[in-house]
Short mmCIF file of N, CA and C in Angstrom, two decimals:
data_model
loop_
_atom_site.label_atom_id
_atom_site.label_comp_id
_atom_site.label_asym_id
_atom_site.label_seq_id
_atom_site.Cartn_x
_atom_site.Cartn_y
_atom_site.Cartn_z
N MET D 1127 9.90 -40.33 -24.93
CA MET D 1127 9.45 -41.13 -23.81
C MET D 1127 8.06 -41.67 -24.11
N ASP D 1128 7.85 -42.89 -23.75
CA ASP D 1128 6.55 -43.52 -23.89
C ASP D 1128 5.60 -42.89 -22.87
N LYS D 1129 4.56 -42.25 -23.36
CA LYS D 1129 3.64 -41.53 -22.47
C LYS D 1129 2.83 -42.47 -21.58
N ARG D 1130 2.84 -43.75 -21.88
CA ARG D 1130 2.11 -44.71 -21.05
C ARG D 1130 2.95 -45.24 -19.89
N ASN D 1131 4.21 -44.91 -19.87
CA ASN D 1131 5.10 -45.35 -18.80
C ASN D 1131 4.99 -44.37 -17.63
N LYS D 1132 3.98 -44.60 -16.80
CA LYS D 1132 3.70 -43.68 -15.69
C LYS D 1132 4.81 -43.66 -14.66
N THR D 1133 5.46 -44.79 -14.45
CA THR D 1133 6.53 -44.83 -13.45
C THR D 1133 7.69 -43.94 -13.88
N ALA D 1134 8.08 -44.04 -15.14
CA ALA D 1134 9.18 -43.20 -15.64
C ALA D 1134 8.80 -41.72 -15.55
N LEU D 1135 7.58 -41.38 -15.95
CA LEU D 1135 7.13 -40.00 -15.89
C LEU D 1135 7.12 -39.49 -14.44
N ALA D 1136 6.67 -40.35 -13.53
CA ALA D 1136 6.63 -39.96 -12.11
C ALA D 1136 8.03 -39.63 -11.60
N TYR D 1137 8.99 -40.51 -11.88
CA TYR D 1137 10.36 -40.25 -11.41
C TYR D 1137 10.94 -38.99 -12.04
N LEU D 1138 10.61 -38.73 -13.30
CA LEU D 1138 11.10 -37.52 -13.95
C LEU D 1138 10.52 -36.27 -13.29
N LEU D 1139 9.22 -36.26 -13.06
CA LEU D 1139 8.59 -35.11 -12.41
C LEU D 1139 9.13 -34.89 -11.00
N ILE D 1140 9.29 -35.96 -10.25
CA ILE D 1140 9.78 -35.85 -8.89
C ILE D 1140 11.24 -35.37 -8.88
N GLY D 1141 12.03 -35.89 -9.80
CA GLY D 1141 13.42 -35.47 -9.88
C GLY D 1141 13.58 -34.00 -10.23
N VAL D 1142 12.80 -33.55 -11.21
CA VAL D 1142 12.86 -32.14 -11.60
C VAL D 1142 12.38 -31.25 -10.45
N ALA D 1143 11.30 -31.66 -9.79
CA ALA D 1143 10.80 -30.87 -8.66
C ALA D 1143 11.81 -30.83 -7.52
N ALA D 1144 12.45 -31.96 -7.24
CA ALA D 1144 13.44 -32.00 -6.16
C ALA D 1144 14.64 -31.13 -6.50
N ALA D 1145 15.10 -31.19 -7.73
CA ALA D 1145 16.24 -30.36 -8.14
C ALA D 1145 15.89 -28.88 -8.01
N GLY D 1146 14.72 -28.50 -8.47
CA GLY D 1146 14.29 -27.11 -8.35
C GLY D 1146 14.18 -26.67 -6.90
N ARG D 1147 13.66 -27.55 -6.10
CA ARG D 1147 13.50 -27.26 -4.67
C ARG D 1147 14.85 -27.05 -4.00
N CYS D 1148 15.83 -27.87 -4.38
CA CYS D 1148 17.16 -27.77 -3.78
C CYS D 1148 17.92 -26.55 -4.27
N LEU D 1149 17.55 -26.03 -5.41
CA LEU D 1149 18.26 -24.89 -5.96
C LEU D 1149 17.68 -23.55 -5.50
N LEU D 1150 16.61 -23.57 -4.73
CA LEU D 1150 16.10 -22.33 -4.16
C LEU D 1150 17.16 -21.79 -3.20
N ALA D 1151 17.47 -20.54 -3.33
CA ALA D 1151 18.59 -19.97 -2.55
C ALA D 1151 18.33 -19.98 -1.06
N VAL D 1152 17.13 -19.63 -0.64
CA VAL D 1152 16.79 -19.58 0.77
C VAL D 1152 15.37 -20.13 0.93
N PRO D 1153 15.08 -20.70 2.08
CA PRO D 1153 13.73 -21.23 2.26
C PRO D 1153 12.68 -20.15 2.46
N GLU D 1154 13.07 -19.01 2.98
CA GLU D 1154 12.12 -17.93 3.19
C GLU D 1154 11.93 -17.16 1.88
N ASN D 1155 10.79 -16.56 1.71
CA ASN D 1155 10.46 -15.74 0.55
C ASN D 1155 10.51 -16.51 -0.76
N ALA D 1156 10.34 -17.81 -0.71
CA ALA D 1156 10.32 -18.62 -1.92
C ALA D 1156 9.05 -19.46 -1.96
N ALA D 1157 8.03 -19.03 -1.23
CA ALA D 1157 6.83 -19.85 -1.07
C ALA D 1157 6.13 -20.11 -2.40
N LEU D 1158 6.05 -19.12 -3.27
CA LEU D 1158 5.36 -19.31 -4.55
C LEU D 1158 6.10 -20.32 -5.42
N GLN D 1159 7.42 -20.25 -5.44
CA GLN D 1159 8.20 -21.22 -6.21
C GLN D 1159 8.04 -22.62 -5.62
N GLU D 1160 8.04 -22.71 -4.30
CA GLU D 1160 7.87 -24.00 -3.66
C GLU D 1160 6.51 -24.61 -3.98
N ILE D 1161 5.50 -23.80 -4.06
CA ILE D 1161 4.16 -24.32 -4.39
C ILE D 1161 4.18 -24.97 -5.75
N SER D 1162 4.73 -24.30 -6.75
CA SER D 1162 4.73 -24.87 -8.10
C SER D 1162 5.57 -26.14 -8.16
N LEU D 1163 6.70 -26.17 -7.45
CA LEU D 1163 7.53 -27.38 -7.44
C LEU D 1163 6.86 -28.51 -6.68
N THR D 1164 6.16 -28.20 -5.61
CA THR D 1164 5.45 -29.23 -4.85
C THR D 1164 4.29 -29.80 -5.65
N VAL D 1165 3.60 -28.96 -6.41
CA VAL D 1165 2.52 -29.46 -7.27
C VAL D 1165 3.10 -30.42 -8.32
N LEU D 1166 4.24 -30.07 -8.88
CA LEU D 1166 4.90 -30.93 -9.86
C LEU D 1166 5.26 -32.28 -9.23
N ALA D 1167 5.84 -32.24 -8.04
CA ALA D 1167 6.18 -33.48 -7.34
C ALA D 1167 4.91 -34.26 -6.98
N LEU D 1168 3.86 -33.56 -6.57
CA LEU D 1168 2.61 -34.22 -6.19
C LEU D 1168 2.01 -34.99 -7.37
N VAL D 1169 2.13 -34.45 -8.56
CA VAL D 1169 1.66 -35.18 -9.75
C VAL D 1169 2.46 -36.47 -9.89
N GLY D 1170 3.77 -36.39 -9.69
CA GLY D 1170 4.59 -37.60 -9.71
C GLY D 1170 4.19 -38.59 -8.64
N TYR D 1171 3.93 -38.09 -7.43
CA TYR D 1171 3.50 -38.97 -6.33
C TYR D 1171 2.18 -39.65 -6.68
N LEU D 1172 1.28 -38.91 -7.29
CA LEU D 1172 -0.02 -39.48 -7.68
C LEU D 1172 0.16 -40.59 -8.71
N LEU D 1173 1.12 -40.42 -9.61
CA LEU D 1173 1.38 -41.46 -10.61
C LEU D 1173 1.93 -42.73 -9.97
N LEU D 1174 2.57 -42.61 -8.82
CA LEU D 1174 3.10 -43.76 -8.09
C LEU D 1174 2.17 -44.24 -6.98
N ALA D 1175 1.01 -43.64 -6.86
CA ALA D 1175 0.10 -43.92 -5.73
C ALA D 1175 -0.32 -45.38 -5.66
N SER D 1176 -0.33 -46.08 -6.77
CA SER D 1176 -0.71 -47.49 -6.71
C SER D 1176 0.34 -48.32 -5.97
N ARG D 1177 1.58 -47.83 -5.90
CA ARG D 1177 2.65 -48.54 -5.20
C ARG D 1177 2.76 -48.11 -3.74
N ASP D 1178 2.52 -46.83 -3.45
CA ASP D 1178 2.60 -46.33 -2.08
C ASP D 1178 1.89 -44.98 -2.01
N LYS D 1179 0.94 -44.87 -1.12
CA LYS D 1179 0.16 -43.63 -1.00
C LYS D 1179 0.78 -42.61 -0.04
N ARG D 1180 1.75 -43.03 0.75
CA ARG D 1180 2.33 -42.12 1.74
C ARG D 1180 2.99 -40.88 1.13
N PRO D 1181 3.71 -41.00 -0.01
CA PRO D 1181 4.26 -39.77 -0.59
C PRO D 1181 3.17 -38.77 -0.99
N VAL D 1182 2.01 -39.28 -1.41
CA VAL D 1182 0.90 -38.39 -1.76
C VAL D 1182 0.45 -37.62 -0.52
N LEU D 1183 0.34 -38.31 0.61
CA LEU D 1183 -0.06 -37.65 1.85
C LEU D 1183 0.97 -36.61 2.28
N LEU D 1184 2.25 -36.96 2.18
CA LEU D 1184 3.30 -36.01 2.56
C LEU D 1184 3.33 -34.81 1.61
N GLY D 1185 3.18 -35.08 0.32
CA GLY D 1185 3.16 -34.00 -0.66
C GLY D 1185 1.94 -33.10 -0.48
N GLY D 1186 0.80 -33.70 -0.20
CA GLY D 1186 -0.41 -32.90 0.05
C GLY D 1186 -0.27 -32.03 1.29
N ALA D 1187 0.30 -32.60 2.34
CA ALA D 1187 0.53 -31.82 3.57
C ALA D 1187 1.53 -30.69 3.30
N GLY D 1188 2.57 -30.99 2.53
CA GLY D 1188 3.54 -29.95 2.17
C GLY D 1188 2.91 -28.83 1.37
N LEU D 1189 2.02 -29.19 0.45
CA LEU D 1189 1.33 -28.18 -0.35
C LEU D 1189 0.46 -27.28 0.52
N VAL D 1190 -0.25 -27.88 1.47
CA VAL D 1190 -1.08 -27.09 2.40
C VAL D 1190 -0.19 -26.13 3.20
N LEU D 1191 0.92 -26.63 3.70
CA LEU D 1191 1.83 -25.76 4.46
C LEU D 1191 2.36 -24.61 3.60
N GLU D 1192 2.72 -24.92 2.37
CA GLU D 1192 3.24 -23.88 1.48
C GLU D 1192 2.18 -22.86 1.12
N LEU D 1193 0.94 -23.30 0.97
CA LEU D 1193 -0.14 -22.35 0.72
C LEU D 1193 -0.34 -21.44 1.93
N LEU D 1194 -0.25 -22.01 3.13
CA LEU D 1194 -0.34 -21.20 4.35
C LEU D 1194 0.81 -20.21 4.42
N LEU D 1195 2.01 -20.66 4.09
CA LEU D 1195 3.18 -19.78 4.13
C LEU D 1195 3.07 -18.67 3.09
N CYS D 1196 2.57 -19.00 1.92
CA CYS D 1196 2.43 -17.99 0.86
C CYS D 1196 1.37 -16.96 1.24
N GLY D 1197 0.28 -17.43 1.81
CA GLY D 1197 -0.78 -16.52 2.23
C GLY D 1197 -0.47 -15.80 3.53
N GLY D 1198 0.44 -16.35 4.32
CA GLY D 1198 0.77 -15.77 5.61
C GLY D 1198 1.79 -14.65 5.56
N GLN D 1199 2.19 -14.25 4.38
CA GLN D 1199 3.19 -13.20 4.27
C GLN D 1199 2.61 -11.82 4.57
N THR D 1200 1.30 -11.75 4.71
CA THR D 1200 0.66 -10.46 4.96
C THR D 1200 0.69 -10.07 6.43
N GLY D 1201 1.00 -10.99 7.31
CA GLY D 1201 1.09 -10.66 8.73
C GLY D 1201 0.21 -11.53 9.58
N GLY D 1202 -0.01 -11.11 10.79
CA GLY D 1202 -0.85 -11.86 11.71
C GLY D 1202 -0.10 -12.99 12.36
N VAL D 1203 -0.85 -13.99 12.82
CA VAL D 1203 -0.27 -15.11 13.54
C VAL D 1203 0.63 -15.95 12.64
N TRP D 1204 0.41 -15.92 11.34
CA TRP D 1204 1.21 -16.72 10.42
C TRP D 1204 2.67 -16.29 10.42
N VAL D 1205 2.93 -15.01 10.64
CA VAL D 1205 4.32 -14.54 10.70
C VAL D 1205 5.04 -15.22 11.85
N TRP D 1206 4.36 -15.38 12.96
CA TRP D 1206 4.94 -16.03 14.12
C TRP D 1206 5.11 -17.53 13.87
N LEU D 1207 4.16 -18.15 13.18
CA LEU D 1207 4.23 -19.59 12.91
C LEU D 1207 5.11 -19.94 11.71
N SER D 1208 5.45 -18.98 10.91
CA SER D 1208 6.19 -19.23 9.68
C SER D 1208 7.45 -20.07 9.86
N PRO D 1209 8.33 -19.77 10.82
CA PRO D 1209 9.53 -20.60 10.95
C PRO D 1209 9.23 -22.08 11.24
N ALA D 1210 8.24 -22.32 12.08
CA ALA D 1210 7.88 -23.71 12.40
C ALA D 1210 7.27 -24.40 11.19
N LEU D 1211 6.40 -23.71 10.46
CA LEU D 1211 5.80 -24.29 9.26
C LEU D 1211 6.85 -24.56 8.19
N ARG D 1212 7.80 -23.64 8.05
CA ARG D 1212 8.87 -23.81 7.07
C ARG D 1212 9.70 -25.05 7.39
N ALA D 1213 10.06 -25.22 8.67
CA ALA D 1213 10.84 -26.39 9.08
C ALA D 1213 10.05 -27.67 8.85
N LEU D 1214 8.78 -27.66 9.21
CA LEU D 1214 7.94 -28.83 9.01
C LEU D 1214 7.83 -29.18 7.53
N ASP D 1215 7.73 -28.19 6.67
CA ASP D 1215 7.67 -28.41 5.23
C ASP D 1215 8.93 -29.10 4.73
N LEU D 1216 10.08 -28.68 5.21
CA LEU D 1216 11.34 -29.32 4.81
C LEU D 1216 11.43 -30.75 5.32
N TRP D 1217 10.93 -31.00 6.52
CA TRP D 1217 10.93 -32.37 7.03
C TRP D 1217 9.99 -33.26 6.22
N LEU D 1218 8.87 -32.72 5.75
CA LEU D 1218 7.96 -33.50 4.89
C LEU D 1218 8.64 -33.84 3.57
N PHE D 1219 9.37 -32.89 3.01
CA PHE D 1219 10.14 -33.12 1.78
C PHE D 1219 11.15 -34.24 2.00
N TRP D 1220 11.85 -34.19 3.13
CA TRP D 1220 12.85 -35.20 3.46
C TRP D 1220 12.19 -36.58 3.64
N ALA D 1221 11.06 -36.64 4.33
CA ALA D 1221 10.36 -37.91 4.56
C ALA D 1221 9.87 -38.51 3.25
N ALA D 1222 9.35 -37.67 2.36
CA ALA D 1222 8.92 -38.16 1.05
C ALA D 1222 10.10 -38.72 0.28
N ALA D 1223 11.25 -38.06 0.38
CA ALA D 1223 12.45 -38.55 -0.30
C ALA D 1223 12.82 -39.95 0.20
N LEU D 1224 12.74 -40.16 1.51
CA LEU D 1224 13.04 -41.50 2.05
C LEU D 1224 12.13 -42.56 1.46
N LEU D 1225 10.84 -42.26 1.41
CA LEU D 1225 9.89 -43.22 0.87
C LEU D 1225 10.13 -43.48 -0.62
N LEU D 1226 10.43 -42.44 -1.35
CA LEU D 1226 10.64 -42.58 -2.79
C LEU D 1226 11.93 -43.32 -3.11
N LEU D 1227 12.93 -43.18 -2.27
CA LEU D 1227 14.16 -43.94 -2.47
C LEU D 1227 13.90 -45.43 -2.32
N ARG D 1228 13.02 -45.78 -1.40
CA ARG D 1228 12.64 -47.20 -1.25
C ARG D 1228 11.87 -47.68 -2.47
N LEU D 1229 10.97 -46.84 -2.96
CA LEU D 1229 10.21 -47.22 -4.16
C LEU D 1229 11.11 -47.40 -5.38
N ALA D 1230 12.15 -46.59 -5.45
CA ALA D 1230 13.07 -46.64 -6.58
C ALA D 1230 14.14 -47.70 -6.40
N ASP D 1231 14.07 -48.46 -5.32
CA ASP D 1231 15.06 -49.50 -5.02
C ASP D 1231 16.48 -48.96 -4.98
N CYS D 1232 16.64 -47.83 -4.34
CA CYS D 1232 17.96 -47.22 -4.19
C CYS D 1232 18.73 -48.00 -3.14
N THR D 1233 19.91 -48.43 -3.49
CA THR D 1233 20.69 -49.25 -2.56
C THR D 1233 21.43 -48.43 -1.52
N SER D 1234 21.84 -47.22 -1.86
CA SER D 1234 22.58 -46.38 -0.92
C SER D 1234 21.58 -45.49 -0.16
N ARG D 1235 21.40 -45.78 1.11
CA ARG D 1235 20.42 -45.02 1.88
C ARG D 1235 21.06 -44.15 2.95
N ARG D 1236 22.38 -44.02 2.91
CA ARG D 1236 23.04 -43.21 3.94
C ARG D 1236 22.87 -41.72 3.71
N VAL D 1237 22.87 -41.28 2.47
CA VAL D 1237 22.83 -39.85 2.17
C VAL D 1237 21.60 -39.17 2.76
N PRO D 1238 20.40 -39.75 2.65
CA PRO D 1238 19.25 -39.05 3.25
C PRO D 1238 19.37 -38.90 4.76
N TYR D 1239 19.96 -39.88 5.42
CA TYR D 1239 20.13 -39.76 6.86
C TYR D 1239 21.21 -38.74 7.20
N ILE D 1240 22.23 -38.65 6.36
CA ILE D 1240 23.23 -37.61 6.53
C ILE D 1240 22.58 -36.23 6.32
N ALA D 1241 21.67 -36.14 5.34
CA ALA D 1241 20.97 -34.88 5.07
C ALA D 1241 20.10 -34.45 6.24
N ALA D 1242 19.68 -35.40 7.06
CA ALA D 1242 18.86 -35.05 8.22
C ALA D 1242 19.63 -34.24 9.25
N VAL D 1243 20.96 -34.38 9.27
CA VAL D 1243 21.76 -33.65 10.25
C VAL D 1243 21.71 -32.14 9.98
N PRO D 1244 22.05 -31.67 8.76
CA PRO D 1244 21.93 -30.22 8.56
C PRO D 1244 20.48 -29.73 8.63
N LEU D 1245 19.52 -30.59 8.29
CA LEU D 1245 18.12 -30.19 8.42
C LEU D 1245 17.76 -29.98 9.88
N ALA D 1246 18.26 -30.85 10.75
CA ALA D 1246 18.01 -30.69 12.19
C ALA D 1246 18.69 -29.42 12.71
N VAL D 1247 19.90 -29.17 12.25
CA VAL D 1247 20.60 -27.94 12.65
C VAL D 1247 19.82 -26.72 12.18
N TYR D 1248 19.34 -26.76 10.93
CA TYR D 1248 18.54 -25.65 10.42
C TYR D 1248 17.27 -25.46 11.25
N THR D 1249 16.60 -26.57 11.55
CA THR D 1249 15.34 -26.51 12.30
C THR D 1249 15.53 -25.80 13.64
N VAL D 1250 16.62 -26.07 14.31
CA VAL D 1250 16.87 -25.46 15.61
C VAL D 1250 17.37 -24.02 15.47
N THR D 1251 18.33 -23.80 14.58
CA THR D 1251 18.99 -22.49 14.53
C THR D 1251 18.19 -21.40 13.84
N HIS D 1252 17.26 -21.76 12.97
CA HIS D 1252 16.55 -20.68 12.29
C HIS D 1252 15.53 -19.98 13.18
N PHE D 1253 15.33 -20.50 14.39
CA PHE D 1253 14.48 -19.82 15.37
C PHE D 1253 15.26 -18.77 16.16
N ILE D 1254 16.59 -18.82 16.06
CA ILE D 1254 17.45 -17.94 16.86
C ILE D 1254 18.12 -16.92 15.94
N PRO D 1255 17.70 -15.66 16.00
CA PRO D 1255 18.25 -14.65 15.09
C PRO D 1255 19.77 -14.55 15.11
N ALA D 1256 20.39 -14.76 16.25
CA ALA D 1256 21.85 -14.67 16.34
C ALA D 1256 22.55 -15.79 15.57
N LEU D 1257 21.83 -16.85 15.27
CA LEU D 1257 22.41 -17.99 14.55
C LEU D 1257 21.91 -18.07 13.10
N ALA D 1258 21.54 -16.94 12.56
CA ALA D 1258 21.01 -16.92 11.19
C ALA D 1258 22.03 -17.44 10.17
N THR D 1259 23.30 -17.15 10.38
CA THR D 1259 24.33 -17.63 9.46
C THR D 1259 24.46 -19.15 9.53
N VAL D 1260 24.40 -19.69 10.73
CA VAL D 1260 24.46 -21.15 10.90
C VAL D 1260 23.26 -21.79 10.22
N ALA D 1261 22.09 -21.19 10.39
CA ALA D 1261 20.89 -21.71 9.75
C ALA D 1261 21.03 -21.69 8.23
N ALA D 1262 21.57 -20.62 7.68
CA ALA D 1262 21.74 -20.51 6.23
C ALA D 1262 22.71 -21.56 5.71
N VAL D 1263 23.81 -21.76 6.41
CA VAL D 1263 24.79 -22.77 5.99
C VAL D 1263 24.18 -24.17 6.09
N ALA D 1264 23.43 -24.44 7.13
CA ALA D 1264 22.79 -25.74 7.30
C ALA D 1264 21.77 -25.98 6.19
N PHE D 1265 21.02 -24.94 5.82
CA PHE D 1265 20.05 -25.09 4.75
C PHE D 1265 20.74 -25.40 3.42
N VAL D 1266 21.84 -24.72 3.14
CA VAL D 1266 22.58 -24.97 1.90
C VAL D 1266 23.15 -26.39 1.91
N ALA D 1267 23.69 -26.83 3.04
CA ALA D 1267 24.21 -28.19 3.13
C ALA D 1267 23.10 -29.22 2.90
N PHE D 1268 21.94 -28.99 3.49
CA PHE D 1268 20.80 -29.88 3.27
C PHE D 1268 20.43 -29.91 1.79
N SER D 1269 20.37 -28.76 1.17
CA SER D 1269 19.99 -28.68 -0.25
C SER D 1269 21.00 -29.41 -1.13
N VAL D 1270 22.27 -29.25 -0.85
CA VAL D 1270 23.30 -29.93 -1.64
C VAL D 1270 23.16 -31.44 -1.50
N LEU D 1271 22.95 -31.91 -0.28
CA LEU D 1271 22.77 -33.35 -0.08
C LEU D 1271 21.50 -33.86 -0.75
N MET D 1272 20.45 -33.06 -0.76
CA MET D 1272 19.20 -33.50 -1.39
C MET D 1272 19.26 -33.44 -2.91
N LEU D 1273 20.24 -32.75 -3.46
CA LEU D 1273 20.46 -32.82 -4.91
C LEU D 1273 20.80 -34.25 -5.32
N TRP D 1274 21.41 -34.99 -4.42
CA TRP D 1274 21.67 -36.40 -4.66
C TRP D 1274 20.34 -37.14 -4.88
N PHE D 1275 19.35 -36.82 -4.07
CA PHE D 1275 18.02 -37.43 -4.24
C PHE D 1275 17.46 -37.11 -5.62
N ALA D 1276 17.59 -35.87 -6.05
CA ALA D 1276 17.11 -35.48 -7.38
C ALA D 1276 17.82 -36.30 -8.46
N ALA D 1277 19.12 -36.48 -8.30
CA ALA D 1277 19.88 -37.27 -9.27
C ALA D 1277 19.42 -38.73 -9.28
N VAL D 1278 19.11 -39.28 -8.12
CA VAL D 1278 18.62 -40.66 -8.05
C VAL D 1278 17.26 -40.78 -8.75
N MET D 1279 16.40 -39.78 -8.59
CA MET D 1279 15.10 -39.82 -9.25
C MET D 1279 15.26 -39.75 -10.78
N ILE D 1280 16.18 -38.93 -11.26
CA ILE D 1280 16.42 -38.85 -12.70
C ILE D 1280 17.00 -40.17 -13.21
N LYS D 1281 17.88 -40.77 -12.41
CA LYS D 1281 18.44 -42.08 -12.77
C LYS D 1281 17.34 -43.14 -12.80
N SER D 1282 16.42 -43.07 -11.83
CA SER D 1282 15.30 -44.01 -11.78
C SER D 1282 14.37 -43.81 -12.97
N TYR D 1283 14.21 -42.56 -13.39
CA TYR D 1283 13.43 -42.27 -14.58
C TYR D 1283 14.04 -42.99 -15.78
N ASN D 1284 15.35 -42.87 -15.94
CA ASN D 1284 16.02 -43.49 -17.08
C ASN D 1284 15.90 -45.01 -17.02
N ALA D 1285 16.06 -45.59 -15.83
CA ALA D 1285 15.94 -47.04 -15.67
C ALA D 1285 14.52 -47.51 -16.00
N ALA D 1286 13.51 -46.78 -15.53
CA ALA D 1286 12.12 -47.15 -15.81
C ALA D 1286 11.78 -46.96 -17.29
N ARG D 1287 12.36 -45.96 -17.90
CA ARG D 1287 12.13 -45.71 -19.32
C ARG D 1287 12.73 -46.82 -20.17
N VAL D 1288 13.93 -47.24 -19.83
CA VAL D 1288 14.61 -48.28 -20.60
C VAL D 1288 13.99 -49.64 -20.35
N LYS D 1289 13.54 -49.87 -19.10
CA LYS D 1289 12.96 -51.18 -18.73
C LYS D 1289 11.73 -51.51 -19.55
N LYS D 1290 10.92 -50.52 -19.88
CA LYS D 1290 9.66 -50.72 -20.61
C LYS D 1290 9.92 -51.40 -21.88
#
């Protein structure tokens, strides 16, 4: 790969980070892994910052939330806020994906909106202990749908690499 092709490198980093993020088995107890994947994606967002700065803001906010979640495992008020912060972090990931699909000129935009449905189900049900199974299934469905986003980013990497 041509190291001067920042767009191709950005899409590759974002795609790898998204794939890793989607392959995390559960959203809870994965804060350290999420931090490293978000930093990887944030580097990609920074490489694309000349085209759109909003993914950088979303990635930065996601990183702050993940740092809070990682540090909040010791107890206190963070334990109570953890479910809300976790849901917000996933919505930031989803919003960044929407923006990046536009940057990558992706023609099919239905999948991210379809992915919002299980994310919304997860957001509501993971607050209710009796619906933990529903929340887990919704999270897995969201992750599977977002693997499509990772594949689009890898495809965009290849297109940007060849275009140069």
